[in-house]
Amino acid sequence: MKYDQFGVLMRANTQSRAIEEAFLESNIPYTMSGGTSFFQRKEIKDVISYLRVIANHNDDVNLLRIINTPRRGIGRGTIEIISNAARDMDASLWTAIDTILKMEGENCPVSEKIKADLESFVSLIENNTALIGGKNLAKKTRALVEEINYWDYLITEYSKNEKAARFKYLNIESLIHSMETWENNPDNYDANLYTYLNRITLLSRDDLDEEEDKGKVNLMTIHASKGLEFPVVFIAGVEEGLIPHARSVEENNGDVEEERRLFYVAITRAQQKLFLSSCLKRRKMQNVVDCEPSRFLDEIPANLVEYHEPPKEQSPSDALAFLEQMRKNLGKK
């Protein structure tokens, strides 16, 4: 089957990051409908742009994105001066900034205040070069986010909607947590900034090319799937609190009828096969909570369902016994 014959549905956009990362790990192309891909969200692109410029000062595209985000007094006029200087020198913007900072008096095309702002930006990038090597990439990235006062920036940008600012900051926390998980993976022998940026390059590009013969997996919210059908459909997170969604149940005084109709929409998107999954545990904020399968699963006729139990975790004693058996087998020529 081709990738575009698969649909992966979720109740909330917040579920997308883990799914997108799983696709990334397996080199599965996908397209996000009815919402913004986690790695295409502005706050995520901002943080990743900082990491890219720290890794490569001459990355003009990402430097332009962050040079005044959060705002640090470097406006369009200054950026135009820097761009013109870079063009005249046939050099990168970073080199142009460095040249301008070395100019004195009337020869300098910017004011002393702008010069100080540029110096502050350059120092910020250079002082975070420790991100490049060694361990604790997630910890260093969190420190960077705090250093640039990104939370204050969000509060200013969304002064009339603190909830939106908080949601965006939680997205950054989610990114840092996923970075930490990636770093701590025992199979990851080279967890550094360059490796991480190479890993997420495809997800943070705006110009993803369509693969002509294979297409892309369709990742979307249940709401966005109305009117669409796919040969194979996966519904992720069929759990209490997600399907039915806790907020919807609360707003409707415990009535789940609207959520039941939405679940019906989801399961009827499948033409041939339907896979329903739920987590045993899920991270919420800084806590890990137990999850309970959705009550709607009990309403599906038993003869239509095939259950797949999660594999049991291997105990330390079982693992040691397995290794001992392997040693014995290897000892036999």
mmCIF file of C-alpha atoms in Angstrom:
data_model
loop_
_atom_site.group_PDB
_atom_site.id
_atom_site.type_symbol
_atom_site.label_atom_id
_atom_site.label_comp_id
_atom_site.label_asym_id
_atom_site.label_seq_id
_atom_site.Cartn_x
_atom_site.Cartn_y
_atom_site.Cartn_z
ATOM 1 C CA MET A 1 0.000 0.000 0.000
ATOM 2 C CA LYS A 2 1.049 3.599 -0.515
ATOM 3 C CA TYR A 3 1.582 6.006 2.353
ATOM 4 C CA ASP A 4 -1.340 8.188 1.326
ATOM 5 C CA GLN A 5 -3.726 5.254 1.832
ATOM 6 C CA PHE A 6 -3.227 5.566 5.599
ATOM 7 C CA GLY A 7 -4.983 8.006 7.902
ATOM 8 C CA VAL A 8 -3.874 8.634 11.484
ATOM 9 C CA LEU A 9 -6.522 10.444 13.532
ATOM 10 C CA MET A 10 -6.258 12.089 16.938
ATOM 11 C CA ARG A 11 -8.730 13.935 19.139
ATOM 12 C CA ALA A 12 -6.396 16.804 20.045
ATOM 13 C CA ASN A 13 -3.527 18.584 18.305
ATOM 14 C CA THR A 14 -1.413 18.100 21.425
ATOM 15 C CA GLN A 15 -1.037 14.417 20.500
ATOM 16 C CA SER A 16 0.821 15.149 17.275
ATOM 17 C CA ARG A 17 4.382 15.589 18.555
ATOM 18 C CA ALA A 18 4.932 11.973 19.639
ATOM 19 C CA ILE A 19 3.344 10.664 16.423
ATOM 20 C CA GLU A 20 5.402 13.005 14.249
ATOM 21 C CA GLU A 21 8.600 11.915 16.006
ATOM 22 C CA ALA A 22 7.688 8.255 15.489
ATOM 23 C CA PHE A 23 7.235 8.915 11.758
ATOM 24 C CA LEU A 24 10.574 10.710 11.741
ATOM 25 C CA GLU A 25 12.349 7.777 13.389
ATOM 26 C CA SER A 26 10.955 5.414 10.749
ATOM 27 C CA ASN A 27 11.464 7.773 7.773
ATOM 28 C CA ILE A 28 7.730 7.835 7.058
ATOM 29 C CA PRO A 29 6.606 10.953 5.121
ATOM 30 C CA TYR A 30 3.406 12.556 6.380
ATOM 31 C CA THR A 31 1.219 15.593 5.915
ATOM 32 C CA MET A 32 -0.644 17.370 8.697
ATOM 33 C CA SER A 33 -4.207 18.468 7.947
ATOM 34 C CA GLY A 34 -6.607 20.508 10.045
ATOM 35 C CA GLY A 35 -3.868 21.819 12.298
ATOM 36 C CA THR A 36 -0.248 22.871 12.429
ATOM 37 C CA SER A 37 2.519 20.308 12.543
ATOM 38 C CA PHE A 38 4.283 20.425 15.899
ATOM 39 C CA PHE A 39 7.585 21.274 14.247
ATOM 40 C CA GLN A 40 5.971 24.018 12.142
ATOM 41 C CA ARG A 41 4.608 25.933 15.148
ATOM 42 C CA LYS A 42 6.187 29.358 15.513
ATOM 43 C CA GLU A 43 7.504 28.859 19.031
ATOM 44 C CA ILE A 44 9.139 25.543 18.064
ATOM 45 C CA LYS A 45 10.674 27.018 14.916
ATOM 46 C CA ASP A 46 12.014 29.938 16.971
ATOM 47 C CA VAL A 47 13.840 27.643 19.413
ATOM 48 C CA ILE A 48 15.158 25.426 16.623
ATOM 49 C CA SER A 49 16.353 28.513 14.722
ATOM 50 C CA TYR A 50 18.406 29.542 17.756
ATOM 51 C CA LEU A 51 19.952 26.070 17.836
ATOM 52 C CA ARG A 52 20.732 26.236 14.119
ATOM 53 C CA VAL A 53 22.448 29.618 14.382
ATOM 54 C CA ILE A 54 24.451 28.440 17.405
ATOM 55 C CA ALA A 55 25.551 25.423 15.354
ATOM 56 C CA ASN A 56 26.226 27.511 12.238
ATOM 57 C CA HIS A 57 26.578 31.290 12.662
ATOM 58 C CA ASN A 58 26.395 31.749 8.887
ATOM 59 C CA ASP A 59 22.848 30.367 8.593
ATOM 60 C CA ASP A 60 21.253 33.566 7.234
ATOM 61 C CA VAL A 61 17.673 32.277 7.052
ATOM 62 C CA ASN A 62 17.508 31.261 10.708
ATOM 63 C CA LEU A 63 19.522 34.262 11.869
ATOM 64 C CA LEU A 64 16.938 36.587 10.302
ATOM 65 C CA ARG A 65 14.209 34.713 12.168
ATOM 66 C CA ILE A 66 15.736 35.187 15.621
ATOM 67 C CA ILE A 67 17.758 38.396 15.431
ATOM 68 C CA ASN A 68 14.815 40.331 16.861
ATOM 69 C CA THR A 69 12.812 37.482 18.426
ATOM 70 C CA PRO A 70 12.252 38.155 21.259
ATOM 71 C CA ARG A 71 12.466 41.846 20.478
ATOM 72 C CA ARG A 72 15.848 43.364 21.263
ATOM 73 C CA GLY A 73 15.706 46.674 19.387
ATOM 74 C CA ILE A 74 17.022 45.387 16.054
ATOM 75 C CA GLY A 75 14.345 46.612 13.644
ATOM 76 C CA ARG A 76 13.802 46.425 9.879
ATOM 77 C CA GLY A 77 16.025 49.429 9.193
ATOM 78 C CA THR A 78 18.982 47.831 10.962
ATOM 79 C CA ILE A 79 18.378 44.482 9.254
ATOM 80 C CA GLU A 80 18.355 46.262 5.885
ATOM 81 C CA ILE A 81 21.710 47.907 6.686
ATOM 82 C CA ILE A 82 23.157 44.507 7.677
ATOM 83 C CA SER A 83 21.737 42.845 4.541
ATOM 84 C CA ASN A 84 23.187 45.543 2.269
ATOM 85 C CA ALA A 85 26.578 45.220 3.955
ATOM 86 C CA ALA A 86 26.488 41.431 3.545
ATOM 87 C CA ARG A 87 25.609 41.799 -0.137
ATOM 88 C CA ASP A 88 28.383 44.347 -0.753
ATOM 89 C CA MET A 89 30.907 42.089 0.986
ATOM 90 C CA ASP A 90 29.512 38.920 -0.615
ATOM 91 C CA ALA A 91 29.426 37.474 2.899
ATOM 92 C CA SER A 92 26.993 36.104 5.455
ATOM 93 C CA LEU A 93 24.881 38.322 7.720
ATOM 94 C CA TRP A 94 26.946 37.198 10.700
ATOM 95 C CA THR A 95 30.141 38.381 9.016
ATOM 96 C CA ALA A 96 28.453 41.683 8.134
ATOM 97 C CA ILE A 97 27.398 42.182 11.776
ATOM 98 C CA ASP A 98 30.918 41.416 12.946
ATOM 99 C CA THR A 99 32.309 43.977 10.483
ATOM 100 C CA ILE A 100 29.825 46.668 11.563
ATOM 101 C CA LEU A 101 30.680 46.114 15.231
ATOM 102 C CA LYS A 102 34.342 46.809 14.467
ATOM 103 C CA MET A 103 33.547 50.154 12.810
ATOM 104 C CA GLU A 104 34.106 53.347 14.761
ATOM 105 C CA GLY A 105 32.602 56.844 14.714
ATOM 106 C CA GLU A 106 31.069 58.165 11.503
ATOM 107 C CA ASN A 107 32.154 55.094 9.549
ATOM 108 C CA CYS A 108 29.673 52.963 11.509
ATOM 109 C CA PRO A 109 26.275 52.847 9.747
ATOM 110 C CA VAL A 110 24.318 52.242 12.985
ATOM 111 C CA SER A 111 23.894 54.168 16.239
ATOM 112 C CA GLU A 112 25.720 53.272 19.447
ATOM 113 C CA LYS A 113 22.472 51.887 20.887
ATOM 114 C CA ILE A 114 21.903 49.590 17.899
ATOM 115 C CA LYS A 115 25.541 48.590 18.078
ATOM 116 C CA ALA A 116 25.074 47.605 21.727
ATOM 117 C CA ASP A 117 21.981 45.582 20.814
ATOM 118 C CA LEU A 118 23.912 43.767 18.073
ATOM 119 C CA GLU A 119 26.789 43.080 20.470
ATOM 120 C CA SER A 120 24.307 41.629 22.967
ATOM 121 C CA PHE A 121 22.877 39.314 20.300
ATOM 122 C CA VAL A 122 26.329 38.156 19.166
ATOM 123 C CA SER A 123 27.359 37.471 22.786
ATOM 124 C CA LEU A 124 24.173 35.452 23.358
ATOM 125 C CA ILE A 125 24.941 33.176 20.401
ATOM 126 C CA GLU A 126 28.656 32.830 21.158
ATOM 127 C CA ASN A 127 28.092 32.198 24.868
ATOM 128 C CA ASN A 128 25.827 29.268 24.029
ATOM 129 C CA THR A 129 28.337 27.433 21.854
ATOM 130 C CA ALA A 130 28.557 24.920 24.722
ATOM 131 C CA LEU A 131 25.338 23.498 23.245
ATOM 132 C CA ILE A 132 27.345 22.083 20.358
ATOM 133 C CA GLY A 133 29.429 19.524 22.194
ATOM 134 C CA GLY A 134 29.065 17.323 25.205
ATOM 135 C CA LYS A 135 25.932 16.139 26.950
ATOM 136 C CA ASN A 136 22.812 17.723 28.490
ATOM 137 C CA LEU A 137 21.499 19.261 25.256
ATOM 138 C CA ALA A 138 17.971 19.438 26.697
ATOM 139 C CA LYS A 139 19.168 21.110 29.904
ATOM 140 C CA LYS A 140 21.239 23.655 27.950
ATOM 141 C CA THR A 141 18.325 24.370 25.602
ATOM 142 C CA ARG A 142 16.032 25.047 28.568
ATOM 143 C CA ALA A 143 18.632 27.463 29.950
ATOM 144 C CA LEU A 144 18.779 29.199 26.559
ATOM 145 C CA VAL A 145 14.987 29.602 26.463
ATOM 146 C CA GLU A 146 15.118 31.157 29.929
ATOM 147 C CA GLU A 147 18.054 33.396 28.988
ATOM 148 C CA ILE A 148 16.193 34.953 26.045
ATOM 149 C CA ASN A 149 13.096 35.428 28.280
ATOM 150 C CA TYR A 150 10.854 33.658 25.793
ATOM 151 C CA TRP A 151 8.053 33.367 28.357
ATOM 152 C CA ASP A 152 7.994 37.158 28.813
ATOM 153 C CA TYR A 153 7.950 37.516 25.030
ATOM 154 C CA LEU A 154 4.907 35.215 24.775
ATOM 155 C CA ILE A 155 3.104 37.088 27.553
ATOM 156 C CA THR A 156 3.701 40.350 25.665
ATOM 157 C CA GLU A 157 2.622 38.898 22.317
ATOM 158 C CA TYR A 158 -0.522 37.332 23.793
ATOM 159 C CA SER A 159 -1.306 39.961 26.432
ATOM 160 C CA LYS A 160 -5.049 39.385 25.991
ATOM 161 C CA ASN A 161 -4.810 35.601 26.044
ATOM 162 C CA GLU A 162 -2.453 34.208 28.674
ATOM 163 C CA LYS A 163 -3.867 30.734 28.027
ATOM 164 C CA ALA A 164 -2.475 30.833 24.469
ATOM 165 C CA ALA A 165 0.914 31.974 25.776
ATOM 166 C CA ARG A 166 0.934 29.155 28.324
ATOM 167 C CA PHE A 167 0.000 26.594 25.644
ATOM 168 C CA LYS A 168 2.875 27.744 23.433
ATOM 169 C CA TYR A 169 5.345 27.598 26.293
ATOM 170 C CA LEU A 170 4.153 24.072 27.095
ATOM 171 C CA ASN A 171 4.935 23.175 23.476
ATOM 172 C CA ILE A 172 8.519 24.277 24.078
ATOM 173 C CA GLU A 173 8.593 22.166 27.246
ATOM 174 C CA SER A 174 7.350 19.245 25.175
ATOM 175 C CA LEU A 175 10.148 19.805 22.647
ATOM 176 C CA ILE A 176 12.769 19.883 25.407
ATOM 177 C CA HIS A 177 11.309 16.747 27.001
ATOM 178 C CA SER A 178 11.448 14.900 23.657
ATOM 179 C CA MET A 179 15.055 16.086 23.266
ATOM 180 C CA GLU A 180 15.839 14.657 26.708
ATOM 181 C CA THR A 181 14.217 11.323 25.799
ATOM 182 C CA TRP A 182 16.253 11.211 22.588
ATOM 183 C CA GLU A 183 19.475 11.999 24.483
ATOM 184 C CA ASN A 184 18.858 9.278 27.058
ATOM 185 C CA ASN A 185 18.098 6.588 24.485
ATOM 186 C CA PRO A 186 20.830 3.938 25.032
ATOM 187 C CA ASP A 187 20.849 3.265 21.281
ATOM 188 C CA ASN A 188 21.806 6.886 20.613
ATOM 189 C CA TYR A 189 25.600 6.827 20.609
ATOM 190 C CA ASP A 190 26.127 10.355 19.270
ATOM 191 C CA ALA A 191 23.696 12.682 21.037
ATOM 192 C CA ASN A 192 24.963 16.135 20.142
ATOM 193 C CA LEU A 193 23.460 19.298 18.666
ATOM 194 C CA TYR A 194 24.513 18.535 15.076
ATOM 195 C CA THR A 195 22.994 15.048 15.215
ATOM 196 C CA TYR A 196 19.784 16.420 16.681
ATOM 197 C CA LEU A 197 19.452 19.131 14.023
ATOM 198 C CA ASN A 198 20.064 16.607 11.250
ATOM 199 C CA ARG A 199 17.367 14.426 12.806
ATOM 200 C CA ILE A 200 14.692 17.126 12.721
ATOM 201 C CA THR A 201 15.682 18.818 9.459
ATOM 202 C CA LEU A 202 12.877 17.226 7.436
ATOM 203 C CA LEU A 203 10.250 18.117 10.027
ATOM 204 C CA SER A 204 11.217 21.773 10.278
ATOM 205 C CA ARG A 205 11.396 22.434 6.543
ATOM 206 C CA ASP A 206 8.677 24.454 4.843
ATOM 207 C CA ASP A 207 9.315 22.972 1.395
ATOM 208 C CA LEU A 208 8.788 19.271 1.928
ATOM 209 C CA ASP A 209 8.602 17.658 -1.494
ATOM 210 C CA GLU A 210 5.831 15.234 -2.283
ATOM 211 C CA GLU A 211 7.063 11.728 -3.039
ATOM 212 C CA GLU A 212 5.406 10.994 -6.361
ATOM 213 C CA ASP A 213 4.956 7.233 -6.037
ATOM 214 C CA LYS A 214 4.367 6.855 -2.309
ATOM 215 C CA GLY A 215 2.580 10.032 -1.180
ATOM 216 C CA LYS A 216 2.372 10.810 2.539
ATOM 217 C CA VAL A 217 0.521 9.446 5.547
ATOM 218 C CA ASN A 218 -2.444 11.664 6.446
ATOM 219 C CA LEU A 219 -2.143 12.893 10.035
ATOM 220 C CA MET A 220 -5.113 14.918 11.254
ATOM 221 C CA THR A 221 -7.590 15.627 14.000
ATOM 222 C CA ILE A 222 -10.898 13.764 13.973
ATOM 223 C CA HIS A 223 -12.701 17.033 13.236
ATOM 224 C CA ALA A 224 -10.560 17.544 10.118
ATOM 225 C CA SER A 225 -11.285 14.016 8.878
ATOM 226 C CA LYS A 226 -14.999 14.604 8.261
ATOM 227 C CA GLY A 227 -15.901 13.691 4.673
ATOM 228 C CA LEU A 228 -12.620 11.806 4.093
ATOM 229 C CA GLU A 229 -11.966 8.070 3.905
ATOM 230 C CA PHE A 230 -8.816 5.950 3.875
ATOM 231 C CA PRO A 231 -8.266 2.223 3.298
ATOM 232 C CA VAL A 232 -6.508 1.971 6.682
ATOM 233 C CA VAL A 233 -7.148 4.238 9.673
ATOM 234 C CA PHE A 234 -5.389 4.473 13.022
ATOM 235 C CA ILE A 235 -7.072 6.323 15.896
ATOM 236 C CA ALA A 236 -4.505 7.261 18.533
ATOM 237 C CA GLY A 237 -5.315 7.772 22.197
ATOM 238 C CA VAL A 238 -8.721 6.116 22.524
ATOM 239 C CA GLU A 239 -8.723 6.865 26.239
ATOM 240 C CA GLU A 240 -10.892 8.488 28.863
ATOM 241 C CA GLY A 241 -10.054 12.177 28.896
ATOM 242 C CA LEU A 242 -9.269 12.227 25.173
ATOM 243 C CA ILE A 243 -12.151 10.260 23.642
ATOM 244 C CA PRO A 244 -14.471 11.408 25.160
ATOM 245 C CA HIS A 245 -12.509 14.606 25.725
ATOM 246 C CA ALA A 246 -12.542 15.757 29.363
ATOM 247 C CA ARG A 247 -13.197 19.410 28.490
ATOM 248 C CA SER A 248 -16.138 18.556 26.241
ATOM 249 C CA VAL A 249 -17.691 16.319 28.894
ATOM 250 C CA GLU A 250 -17.279 19.087 31.471
ATOM 251 C CA GLU A 251 -18.800 21.760 29.222
ATOM 252 C CA ASN A 252 -21.780 19.489 28.473
ATOM 253 C CA ASN A 253 -22.427 18.643 32.135
ATOM 254 C CA GLY A 254 -21.333 15.039 31.752
ATOM 255 C CA ASP A 255 -23.189 14.392 28.468
ATOM 256 C CA VAL A 256 -20.931 12.428 26.084
ATOM 257 C CA GLU A 257 -23.332 12.225 23.128
ATOM 258 C CA GLU A 258 -21.418 14.788 21.052
ATOM 259 C CA GLU A 259 -18.164 12.947 21.740
ATOM 260 C CA ARG A 260 -19.830 9.622 20.832
ATOM 261 C CA ARG A 261 -20.869 11.084 17.460
ATOM 262 C CA LEU A 262 -17.327 12.336 16.914
ATOM 263 C CA PHE A 263 -15.935 8.875 17.670
ATOM 264 C CA TYR A 264 -18.415 7.445 15.150
ATOM 265 C CA VAL A 265 -17.072 9.897 12.564
ATOM 266 C CA ALA A 266 -13.536 8.660 13.321
ATOM 267 C CA ILE A 267 -14.221 4.935 13.030
ATOM 268 C CA THR A 268 -16.236 5.327 9.826
ATOM 269 C CA ARG A 269 -13.272 6.944 8.041
ATOM 270 C CA ALA A 270 -11.801 3.445 7.607
ATOM 271 C CA GLN A 271 -12.660 1.573 4.402
ATOM 272 C CA GLN A 272 -10.849 -1.695 5.107
ATOM 273 C CA LYS A 273 -9.030 -1.779 8.426
ATOM 274 C CA LEU A 274 -9.271 0.227 11.636
ATOM 275 C CA PHE A 275 -6.678 0.252 14.420
ATOM 276 C CA LEU A 276 -7.526 1.753 17.828
ATOM 277 C CA SER A 277 -4.772 2.402 20.355
ATOM 278 C CA SER A 278 -4.533 3.670 23.918
ATOM 279 C CA CYS A 279 -1.667 4.381 26.288
ATOM 280 C CA LEU A 280 -1.064 2.608 29.573
ATOM 281 C CA LYS A 281 0.561 5.781 30.900
ATOM 282 C CA ARG A 282 0.734 9.319 29.578
ATOM 283 C CA ARG A 283 2.801 12.341 30.580
ATOM 284 C CA LYS A 284 0.729 15.333 31.654
ATOM 285 C CA MET A 285 2.755 18.416 32.515
ATOM 286 C CA GLN A 286 5.591 17.069 34.702
ATOM 287 C CA ASN A 287 3.649 14.016 35.907
ATOM 288 C CA VAL A 288 3.068 10.550 34.488
ATOM 289 C CA VAL A 289 -0.529 9.396 34.913
ATOM 290 C CA ASP A 290 -2.249 6.060 34.378
ATOM 291 C CA CYS A 291 -4.634 5.933 31.421
ATOM 292 C CA GLU A 292 -7.948 4.122 31.096
ATOM 293 C CA PRO A 293 -9.307 2.873 27.737
ATOM 294 C CA SER A 294 -12.314 4.802 26.429
ATOM 295 C CA ARG A 295 -15.803 3.759 27.502
ATOM 296 C CA PHE A 296 -16.752 3.828 23.808
ATOM 297 C CA LEU A 297 -14.667 0.698 23.155
ATOM 298 C CA ASP A 298 -17.176 -1.343 25.165
ATOM 299 C CA GLU A 299 -19.927 -0.221 22.772
ATOM 300 C CA ILE A 300 -18.286 -1.838 19.731
ATOM 301 C CA PRO A 301 -19.722 -5.342 19.047
ATOM 302 C CA ALA A 302 -17.239 -7.897 20.401
ATOM 303 C CA ASN A 303 -17.291 -9.980 17.203
ATOM 304 C CA LEU A 304 -15.853 -7.033 15.270
ATOM 305 C CA VAL A 305 -12.849 -6.506 17.527
ATOM 306 C CA GLU A 306 -9.479 -8.223 17.804
ATOM 307 C CA TYR A 307 -7.550 -7.211 20.913
ATOM 308 C CA HIS A 308 -3.766 -6.955 21.063
ATOM 309 C CA GLU A 309 -2.360 -6.835 24.579
ATOM 310 C CA PRO A 310 0.826 -4.803 25.122
ATOM 311 C CA PRO A 311 3.985 -6.914 25.498
ATOM 312 C CA LYS A 312 4.951 -7.597 29.096
ATOM 313 C CA GLU A 313 8.060 -5.877 30.373
ATOM 314 C CA GLN A 314 10.944 -8.272 30.895
ATOM 315 C CA SER A 315 12.084 -8.599 34.516
ATOM 316 C CA PRO A 316 15.815 -8.309 35.369
ATOM 317 C CA SER A 317 15.920 -12.029 36.278
ATOM 318 C CA ASP A 318 14.398 -12.979 32.905
ATOM 319 C CA ALA A 319 16.952 -10.806 31.115
ATOM 320 C CA LEU A 320 19.848 -12.410 33.012
ATOM 321 C CA ALA A 321 18.525 -15.893 32.250
ATOM 322 C CA PHE A 322 18.270 -14.979 28.564
ATOM 323 C CA LEU A 323 21.874 -13.695 28.529
ATOM 324 C CA GLU A 324 23.108 -16.833 30.288
ATOM 325 C CA GLN A 325 21.387 -18.998 27.685
ATOM 326 C CA MET A 326 22.999 -16.923 24.936
ATOM 327 C CA ARG A 327 26.440 -17.474 26.488
ATOM 328 C CA LYS A 328 25.834 -21.213 26.555
ATOM 329 C CA ASN A 329 24.676 -21.208 22.936
ATOM 330 C CA LEU A 330 27.695 -19.174 21.832
ATOM 331 C CA GLY A 331 29.996 -21.578 23.706
ATOM 332 C CA LYS A 332 28.802 -24.418 21.500
ATOM 333 C CA LYS A 333 30.748 -24.479 18.240
#
